[in-house]
Structures are given as structure tokens and as C-alpha cells.
Amino acid sequence: MAIVFNEIGYFKDPSPGSLPPDYQEFLLSLAGPTVIDISGQDTSRCRVITSLLHGNEPSGLIAIHRWLTSADKLVKPITNIRFILGSPEAASLAPLLSHRYLPGGKDLNRCFGSGKNSGYYLRANLIADAISQVSPEIVVDLHNTSGSGPAFAVCHGITANVLSLSSFFCETIILSAIRLGALLEQDFSCPTITVECGGCNDEFAHELAYEGICHILACETTRYFHQEREVEVVYQPHRLRLREDINLSYGGQNSGFHGVTLKADIEQYNFTGARKGEVLGWLDHNRLNNLQLTDEHGTDIIGEYFCVSGHRLLCAADMRIFMATTIKDIAINDCLFYVIKTGH
Ligand SMILES: [Zn+2]
């Protein structure tokens, strides 16, 4: 498939009947990145909701399509709304909604703010421009985690508005200092959050995205957002990654594989966290050298978090775990999971 990087499709106020009633058909009707503008009651203001930067994360697409084709649309949003869908080509590649990005392509959500202007970097720039253009009062970027887990938001700066915006979707927000080239890291001069709605295949994640969108559309002002529920702030988790060319397996016991073996049910720790002494997997003779974990200054902190006994990979502290996945490709290329110590 030839990818066109310098174009964005555009719809304005599409009527519910003009769109395919099924979200998969809707997705297949999109040729590339797409902006959908909806006129609000107050057309001097705009809110931006982006999704599908990752082609295998459907909750935002499903929720946006549901709103676009539903009777709820008869209620005009308070402000103008700009929906942006980032990677329909990757999402459309069979099997549908299974590719984070196209084979041989780049992860679009690692291409923002690069200073480069071709290929996927150009697409990221066009999306960032499409956001800045409307001087949004908020930006929400909807994602799913690869593995199953509760929803959480991510931000790069905590303000009252960021907290209340997050409370429309979830009860946890991660304050991140990690710079990866994500949309979230760009400065749109307004509260900007990513919402990880839950797992790609979790029905509750699609529902949560939809409820959150409806809430944003119906909310009078971003200045006096009320907080829907308590939101817990989690400070600066770290990315646990494999070192280069290390083999990854999943299993229920030490099978003597090279490299790292994670427990097959590693995703459960997204819900429960892990206690000091908990076994998360098994390591070969290279022990902790198979893994890398650094803090925001680049200091190696693997020993603060993990230890080895026999070949078992053990938690050296109580910790929260986010985004653990058994999708090997993502675990290898992105990270095994995010961790942060809890208590002392
Ligand atoms: Zn994502």
C-alpha cells in the first residue's frame, strides 16, 4: 500500500445517515488521516479529540463513530469539536485493528516534534498543525493499552483542569517525564491528556471512551470543570525494557529459554500491582543484564526495582505496574511495562 503522508481527509458536520452505520465499514471508508469538524453552539471555541494514532487501539474510533452516527448528535456540542483519526491505513490492514503501525512503517505517536518533515514525521506535523489551527481549549488523545487493565490518563503537567478533564474518563493519572515524540508532549497551550481507555478488546474501554466524549461535548466550560471523581496522581513511572536483541518468551515456569521469560498472566499486575518478593518471570544467565530500567536522569535503577533468586525475576519493592502486555511484538519494541514503587 502506498502511503500518502502530505494529505489529511476532511469532513464537516457529516449527517449520521451519510456515514456507514458500522464502525469497521466507517474505518474502511477512510483513505488516510481524517479531520471531522463538528459545529458547536459557541463556534468561537474548539475542543480536540484525537484517536487511532495507533491502528490497533479502537476505543476512540468506536466511540467517535458511535457519537457521529447516533441520535445524541442532535444535541449540539457546547463548543466546536475537532475529531482527528491518525492512522486509518494501519488500522485497516487485515486483520482489522490489529496493527499499531504498518509493517515497515513507523510508530506515528513517536514522530511528533521531531523537527523532521517527511514521511511519518510529516504526518505527525500535519496532525499537530490541525490541532494548533483551532486554538483548542483542551486536547484529549484516546488510546488503548495492549494488554487488559484499568483506564488511566497520562499528562506532562498537572493542573486543576488536567485533573478534572481526566476525571471524565478515569481515576488515575500518570505524570510522565518520558519524552518519546508523542502527541501528548506537544505544547498546544491548553490542558492536554492521553487517556488509555483500557485494553484493546475490553468492551468497558469502548464505553468509557464514549461516555468521556459525551461528557466533554456537553460540558459548559473548561475553566470551571468540576471533578467527576477523585483522581489519584502517580508520579513518573519508568519503562522496563529489554536490552537489544534479547529474546522474550511467556510461560508459567522457568523453561530455560534464552533471555527473559515473563509470566503468561503478567497482565493481571496491571490491576493488582506487585508486592516485594513477587515472581514476575525468569531470566537466563545474564540475569538483570537482560533488562534496562532508568530514571528520568538516565541513571540505571534496575537494582532498586528487581532482583534475581535462582533464575527467578523478583520484585525488590512493592510497585504499581502499567501497560504490561503479552503481545510480544509491542513488549519487545516498546516496553515490557511501566513501573513505579509504592510505599517505602
Ligand atoms: Zn497507543
GROMACS .gro file of C-alpha atoms and ligand atoms in nm:
model
  345
    1MET     CA    1   0.000   0.000   0.000
    2ALA     CA    2   0.141   0.339  -0.098
    3ILE     CA    3   0.109   0.580   0.189
    4VAL     CA    4   0.031   0.944   0.126
    5PHE     CA    5   0.190   1.148   0.402
    6ASN     CA    6   0.107   1.501   0.297
    7GLU     CA    7  -0.273   1.482   0.298
    8ILE     CA    8  -0.546   1.480   0.558
    9GLY     CA    9  -0.907   1.396   0.474
   10TYR     CA   10  -1.168   1.642   0.594
   11PHE     CA   11  -1.536   1.623   0.688
   12LYS     CA   12  -1.753   1.895   0.832
   13ASP     CA   13  -2.075   1.816   1.016
   14PRO     CA   14  -2.141   1.483   0.842
   15SER     CA   15  -2.505   1.377   0.883
   16PRO     CA   16  -2.548   1.048   1.075
   17GLY     CA   17  -2.709   0.889   0.769
   18SER     CA   18  -2.417   0.977   0.542
   19LEU     CA   19  -2.174   0.757   0.737
   20PRO     CA   20  -2.151   0.377   0.728
   21PRO     CA   21  -2.354   0.250   1.026
   22ASP     CA   22  -2.081   0.003   1.121
   23TYR     CA   23  -1.751   0.136   1.262
   24GLN     CA   24  -1.546  -0.116   1.068
   25GLU     CA   25  -1.709  -0.003   0.742
   26PHE     CA   26  -1.654   0.355   0.851
   27LEU     CA   27  -1.287   0.283   0.910
   28LEU     CA   28  -1.251   0.119   0.569
   29SER     CA   29  -1.408   0.427   0.408
   30LEU     CA   30  -1.124   0.648   0.534
   31ALA     CA   31  -0.834   0.684   0.293
   32GLY     CA   32  -0.588   0.826   0.546
   33PRO     CA   33  -0.571   1.058   0.846
   34THR     CA   34  -0.902   1.236   0.882
   35VAL     CA   35  -1.030   1.551   1.049
   36ILE     CA   36  -1.400   1.564   1.136
   37ASP     CA   37  -1.524   1.907   1.241
   38ILE     CA   38  -1.850   1.941   1.431
   39SER     CA   39  -2.007   2.282   1.478
   40GLY     CA   40  -2.097   2.364   1.834
   41GLN     CA   41  -2.328   2.614   1.998
   42ASP     CA   42  -2.039   2.851   2.059
   43THR     CA   43  -1.836   2.844   1.740
   44SER     CA   44  -1.565   3.071   1.882
   45ARG     CA   45  -1.425   2.784   2.090
   46CYS     CA   46  -1.299   2.439   1.995
   47ARG     CA   47  -1.206   2.116   2.172
   48VAL     CA   48  -0.994   1.849   2.006
   49ILE     CA   49  -1.023   1.473   2.046
   50THR     CA   50  -0.769   1.259   1.864
   51SER     CA   51  -0.753   0.883   1.828
   52LEU     CA   52  -0.623   0.595   1.622
   53LEU     CA   53  -0.266   0.725   1.627
   54HIS     CA   54  -0.213   0.356   1.693
   55GLY     CA   55  -0.402   0.138   1.447
   56ASN     CA   56  -0.471  -0.142   1.695
   57GLU     CA   57  -0.637   0.080   1.957
   58PRO     CA   58  -1.002   0.102   1.860
   59SER     CA   59  -1.189   0.257   2.156
   60GLY     CA   60  -1.162   0.616   2.030
   61LEU     CA   61  -1.268   0.522   1.677
   62ILE     CA   62  -1.561   0.317   1.804
   63ALA     CA   63  -1.674   0.594   2.039
   64ILE     CA   64  -1.636   0.874   1.785
   65HIS     CA   65  -1.821   0.672   1.521
   66ARG     CA   66  -2.093   0.589   1.773
   67TRP     CA   67  -2.145   0.955   1.851
   68LEU     CA   68  -2.132   1.063   1.486
   69THR     CA   69  -2.400   0.812   1.389
   70SER     CA   70  -2.621   0.835   1.695
   71ALA     CA   71  -2.917   1.044   1.787
   72ASP     CA   72  -2.707   1.210   2.059
   73LYS     CA   73  -2.569   1.415   1.779
   74LEU     CA   74  -2.896   1.604   1.768
   75VAL     CA   75  -2.773   1.777   2.080
   76LYS     CA   76  -2.515   2.025   1.956
   77PRO     CA   77  -2.189   2.021   2.147
   78ILE     CA   78  -2.124   2.327   2.359
   79THR     CA   79  -1.819   2.423   2.152
   80ASN     CA   80  -1.686   2.325   1.813
   81ILE     CA   81  -1.530   1.981   1.820
   82ARG     CA   82  -1.245   1.862   1.603
   83PHE     CA   83  -1.203   1.485   1.591
   84ILE     CA   84  -0.881   1.359   1.433
   85LEU     CA   85  -0.814   0.996   1.336
   86GLY     CA   86  -0.442   0.944   1.282
   87SER     CA   87  -0.361   0.607   1.125
   88PRO     CA   88  -0.658   0.460   0.938
   89GLU     CA   89  -0.425   0.280   0.694
   90ALA     CA   90  -0.259   0.079   0.971
   91ALA     CA   91  -0.597   0.018   1.135
   92SER     CA   92  -0.749  -0.100   0.805
   93LEU     CA   93  -0.481  -0.354   0.728
   94ALA     CA   94  -0.620  -0.707   0.775
   95PRO     CA   95  -0.687  -0.835   1.026
   96LEU     CA   96  -0.864  -0.511   1.101
   97LEU     CA   97  -0.747  -0.306   1.401
   98SER     CA   98  -0.453  -0.529   1.479
   99HIS     CA   99  -0.156  -0.323   1.355
  100ARG     CA  100  -0.016  -0.049   1.576
  101TYR     CA  101   0.155   0.081   1.261
  102LEU     CA  102   0.214  -0.058   0.914
  103PRO     CA  103   0.479  -0.327   0.870
  104GLY     CA  104   0.800  -0.144   0.783
  105GLY     CA  105   0.642   0.185   0.892
  106LYS     CA  106   0.694   0.399   1.198
  107ASP     CA  107   0.500   0.441   1.521
  108LEU     CA  108   0.320   0.770   1.448
  109ASN     CA  109   0.297   0.853   1.817
  110ARG     CA  110   0.677   0.858   1.836
  111CYS     CA  111   0.711   1.106   1.547
  112PHE     CA  112   0.582   1.434   1.696
  113GLY     CA  113   0.802   1.738   1.749
  114SER     CA  114   1.093   1.582   1.562
  115GLY     CA  115   1.198   1.882   1.353
  116LYS     CA  116   1.187   1.647   1.052
  117ASN     CA  117   0.936   1.694   0.776
  118SER     CA  118   0.896   1.382   0.569
  119GLY     CA  119   0.715   1.050   0.593
  120TYR     CA  120   0.557   0.976   0.929
  121TYR     CA  121   0.716   1.288   1.078
  122LEU     CA  122   0.532   1.497   0.820
  123ARG     CA  123   0.206   1.327   0.910
  124ALA     CA  124   0.266   1.395   1.278
  125ASN     CA  125   0.338   1.761   1.195
  126LEU     CA  126   0.015   1.788   0.993
  127ILE     CA  127  -0.185   1.645   1.281
  128ALA     CA  128  -0.019   1.881   1.529
  129ASP     CA  129  -0.093   2.171   1.291
  130ALA     CA  130  -0.457   2.061   1.261
  131ILE     CA  131  -0.477   2.081   1.640
  132SER     CA  132  -0.299   2.418   1.679
  133GLN     CA  133  -0.503   2.570   1.396
  134VAL     CA  134  -0.821   2.573   1.605
  135SER     CA  135  -0.654   2.707   1.925
  136PRO     CA  136  -0.818   2.431   2.129
  137GLU     CA  137  -0.919   2.475   2.491
  138ILE     CA  138  -0.846   2.108   2.559
  139VAL     CA  139  -0.684   1.817   2.374
  140VAL     CA  140  -0.764   1.454   2.458
  141ASP     CA  141  -0.579   1.174   2.280
  142LEU     CA  142  -0.759   0.840   2.315
  143HIS     CA  143  -0.562   0.516   2.324
  144ASN     CA  144  -0.591   0.159   2.446
  145THR     CA  145  -0.335  -0.046   2.630
  146SER     CA  146  -0.223  -0.361   2.451
  147GLY     CA  147  -0.300  -0.580   2.749
  148SER     CA  148  -0.607  -0.568   2.964
  149GLY     CA  149  -0.611  -0.321   3.253
  150PRO     CA  150  -0.799  -0.036   3.416
  151ALA     CA  151  -0.816   0.300   3.240
  152PHE     CA  152  -0.572   0.577   3.325
  153ALA     CA  153  -0.470   0.915   3.190
  154VAL     CA  154  -0.121   1.046   3.121
  155CYS     CA  155  -0.005   1.408   3.125
  156HIS     CA  156   0.314   1.609   3.128
  157GLY     CA  157   0.195   1.870   3.374
  158ILE     CA  158  -0.068   1.858   3.649
  159THR     CA  159  -0.316   2.143   3.678
  160ALA     CA  160  -0.668   2.158   3.820
  161ASN     CA  161  -0.803   2.147   3.465
  162VAL     CA  162  -0.595   1.846   3.374
  163LEU     CA  163  -0.721   1.663   3.683
  164SER     CA  164  -1.085   1.738   3.617
  165LEU     CA  165  -1.052   1.653   3.247
  166SER     CA  166  -0.903   1.317   3.348
  167SER     CA  167  -1.189   1.259   3.590
  168PHE     CA  168  -1.425   1.242   3.292
  169PHE     CA  169  -1.257   0.916   3.200
  170CYS     CA  170  -1.077   0.753   3.490
  171GLU     CA  171  -0.945   0.761   3.845
  172THR     CA  172  -0.571   0.759   3.787
  173ILE     CA  173  -0.340   1.000   3.608
  174ILE     CA  174   0.027   0.941   3.546
  175LEU     CA  175   0.254   1.242   3.547
  176SER     CA  176   0.518   1.145   3.298
  177ALA     CA  177   0.855   1.298   3.223
  178ILE     CA  178   0.926   1.047   2.949
  179ARG     CA  179   0.986   1.204   2.609
  180LEU     CA  180   0.920   0.971   2.320
  181GLY     CA  181   0.791   1.200   2.046
  182ALA     CA  182   0.425   1.153   2.144
  183LEU     CA  183   0.143   1.393   2.064
  184LEU     CA  184   0.095   1.442   2.438
  185GLU     CA  185   0.437   1.606   2.466
  186GLN     CA  186   0.348   1.886   2.225
  187ASP     CA  187   0.252   2.226   2.361
  188PHE     CA  188  -0.097   2.324   2.247
  189SER     CA  189  -0.126   2.595   2.517
  190CYS     CA  190  -0.413   2.410   2.684
  191PRO     CA  191  -0.476   2.109   2.909
  192THR     CA  192  -0.364   1.803   2.712
  193ILE     CA  193  -0.404   1.442   2.823
  194THR     CA  194  -0.373   1.096   2.683
  195VAL     CA  195  -0.634   0.850   2.801
  196GLU     CA  196  -0.552   0.482   2.796
  197CYS     CA  197  -0.912   0.366   2.797
  198GLY     CA  198  -0.835   0.004   2.893
  199GLY     CA  199  -0.741  -0.296   2.682
  200CYS     CA  200  -0.795  -0.304   2.304
  201ASN     CA  201  -1.052  -0.580   2.341
  202ASP     CA  202  -1.220  -0.459   2.659
  203GLU     CA  203  -1.582  -0.365   2.597
  204PHE     CA  204  -1.570  -0.133   2.901
  205ALA     CA  205  -1.290   0.063   2.734
  206HIS     CA  206  -1.511   0.148   2.433
  207GLU     CA  207  -1.790   0.252   2.668
  208LEU     CA  208  -1.556   0.464   2.879
  209ALA     CA  209  -1.430   0.645   2.569
  210TYR     CA  210  -1.787   0.714   2.458
  211GLU     CA  211  -1.903   0.840   2.797
  212GLY     CA  212  -1.596   1.063   2.824
  213ILE     CA  213  -1.652   1.211   2.479
  214CYS     CA  214  -2.019   1.281   2.552
  215HIS     CA  215  -1.917   1.448   2.875
  216ILE     CA  216  -1.662   1.672   2.703
  217LEU     CA  217  -1.910   1.768   2.434
  218ALA     CA  218  -2.176   1.863   2.687
  219CYS     CA  219  -1.953   2.038   2.939
  220GLU     CA  220  -2.010   2.414   2.958
  221THR     CA  221  -1.665   2.542   3.034
  222THR     CA  222  -1.318   2.405   3.074
  223ARG     CA  223  -1.230   2.676   3.322
  224TYR     CA  224  -1.478   2.554   3.581
  225PHE     CA  225  -1.472   2.185   3.507
  226HIS     CA  226  -1.594   2.007   3.812
  227GLN     CA  227  -1.410   1.697   3.908
  228GLU     CA  228  -1.626   1.391   3.847
  229ARG     CA  229  -1.439   1.172   4.094
  230GLU     CA  230  -1.118   1.156   4.290
  231VAL     CA  231  -0.818   1.121   4.064
  232GLU     CA  232  -0.502   0.971   4.202
  233VAL     CA  233  -0.177   1.113   4.066
  234VAL     CA  234   0.104   0.868   4.001
  235TYR     CA  235   0.443   1.031   3.959
  236GLN     CA  236   0.688   0.937   3.688
  237PRO     CA  237   0.680   0.564   3.631
  238HIS     CA  238   0.975   0.412   3.448
  239ARG     CA  239   0.981   0.198   3.138
  240LEU     CA  240   1.115  -0.152   3.181
  241ARG     CA  241   1.269  -0.253   2.852
  242LEU     CA  242   1.459  -0.548   2.713
  243ARG     CA  243   1.813  -0.479   2.613
  244GLU     CA  244   1.883  -0.502   2.242
  245ASP     CA  245   1.841  -0.844   2.078
  246ILE     CA  246   1.728  -1.015   2.397
  247ASN     CA  247   1.483  -1.299   2.346
  248LEU     CA  248   1.139  -1.272   2.511
  249SER     CA  249   0.905  -1.559   2.599
  250TYR     CA  250   0.595  -1.601   2.811
  251GLY     CA  251   0.526  -1.903   3.025
  252GLY     CA  252   0.421  -2.048   3.356
  253GLN     CA  253   0.758  -2.170   3.476
  254ASN     CA  254   1.127  -2.150   3.407
  255SER     CA  255   1.161  -2.335   3.078
  256GLY     CA  256   1.526  -2.250   3.034
  257PHE     CA  257   1.462  -2.010   2.745
  258HIS     CA  258   1.729  -1.763   2.645
  259GLY     CA  259   1.679  -1.408   2.763
  260VAL     CA  260   1.366  -1.316   2.954
  261THR     CA  261   1.052  -1.518   3.023
  262LEU     CA  262   0.759  -1.326   3.169
  263LYS     CA  263   0.470  -1.495   3.343
  264ALA     CA  264   0.193  -1.566   3.094
  265ASP     CA  265  -0.054  -1.385   3.321
  266ILE     CA  266   0.164  -1.073   3.354
  267GLU     CA  267  -0.133  -0.852   3.256
  268GLN     CA  268  -0.304  -0.924   3.590
  269TYR     CA  269  -0.047  -0.698   3.756
  270ASN     CA  270  -0.196  -0.400   3.569
  271PHE     CA  271  -0.490  -0.441   3.807
  272THR     CA  272  -0.324  -0.556   4.126
  273GLY     CA  273   0.029  -0.417   4.126
  274ALA     CA  274   0.305  -0.644   4.253
  275ARG     CA  275   0.443  -0.695   4.602
  276LYS     CA  276   0.804  -0.717   4.707
  277GLY     CA  277   0.919  -1.077   4.650
  278GLU     CA  278   0.660  -1.146   4.380
  279VAL     CA  279   0.792  -1.358   4.091
  280LEU     CA  280   0.728  -1.189   3.756
  281GLY     CA  281   0.925  -1.428   3.539
  282TRP     CA  282   1.259  -1.595   3.477
  283LEU     CA  283   1.598  -1.483   3.346
  284ASP     CA  284   1.885  -1.666   3.181
  285HIS     CA  285   2.249  -1.647   3.299
  286ASN     CA  286   2.267  -1.277   3.203
  287ARG     CA  287   2.027  -1.210   3.488
  288LEU     CA  288   1.928  -0.841   3.522
  289ASN     CA  289   2.160  -0.751   3.234
  290ASN     CA  290   1.880  -0.866   3.005
  291LEU     CA  291   1.676  -0.567   3.117
  292GLN     CA  292   1.708  -0.192   3.130
  293LEU     CA  293   1.536   0.047   3.364
  294THR     CA  294   1.650   0.407   3.400
  295ASP     CA  295   1.510   0.707   3.581
  296GLU     CA  296   1.441   1.047   3.425
  297HIS     CA  297   1.812   1.135   3.451
  298GLY     CA  298   1.916   0.821   3.267
  299THR     CA  299   2.050   0.659   3.586
  300ASP     CA  300   2.027   0.280   3.595
  301ILE     CA  301   1.776   0.187   3.867
  302ILE     CA  302   1.707  -0.176   3.780
  303GLY     CA  303   1.854  -0.294   4.113
  304GLU     CA  304   1.609  -0.077   4.310
  305TYR     CA  305   1.315  -0.250   4.147
  306PHE     CA  306   1.417  -0.605   4.073
  307CYS     CA  307   1.641  -0.881   4.199
  308VAL     CA  308   1.719  -1.237   4.098
  309SER     CA  309   1.700  -1.552   4.301
  310GLY     CA  310   1.792  -1.868   4.120
  311HIS     CA  311   1.666  -1.773   3.777
  312ARG     CA  312   1.357  -1.603   3.912
  313LEU     CA  313   1.290  -1.236   3.840
  314LEU     CA  314   1.164  -1.091   4.169
  315CYS     CA  315   1.023  -0.754   4.268
  316ALA     CA  316   1.261  -0.581   4.508
  317ALA     CA  317   0.985  -0.345   4.625
  318ASP     CA  318   0.609  -0.304   4.619
  319MET     CA  319   0.517  -0.149   4.288
  320ARG     CA  320   0.243  -0.038   4.052
  321ILE     CA  321   0.258  -0.184   3.704
  322PHE     CA  322   0.105  -0.028   3.394
  323MET     CA  323   0.068  -0.146   3.038
  324ALA     CA  324   0.202  -0.495   3.086
  325THR     CA  325   0.113  -0.693   2.776
  326THR     CA  326   0.152  -1.042   2.638
  327ILE     CA  327   0.168  -0.905   2.284
  328LYS     CA  328   0.530  -0.989   2.227
  329ASP     CA  329   0.593  -0.752   1.943
  330ILE     CA  330   0.486  -0.450   2.148
  331ALA     CA  331   0.668  -0.568   2.459
  332ILE     CA  332   0.990  -0.603   2.259
  333ASN     CA  333   0.965  -0.284   2.057
  334ASP     CA  334   0.802  -0.050   2.308
  335CYS     CA  335   0.850  -0.177   2.662
  336LEU     CA  336   0.764  -0.472   2.885
  337PHE     CA  337   0.568  -0.242   3.115
  338TYR     CA  338   0.588   0.075   3.324
  339VAL     CA  339   0.669   0.050   3.694
  340ILE     CA  340   0.672   0.278   3.993
  341LYS     CA  341   0.746   0.188   4.352
  342THR     CA  342   0.470   0.237   4.606
  343GLY     CA  343   0.515   0.297   4.977
  344HIS     CA  344   0.861   0.265   5.128
  345ZN      ZN  345  -0.149   0.396   2.183
   0.00000   0.00000   0.00000
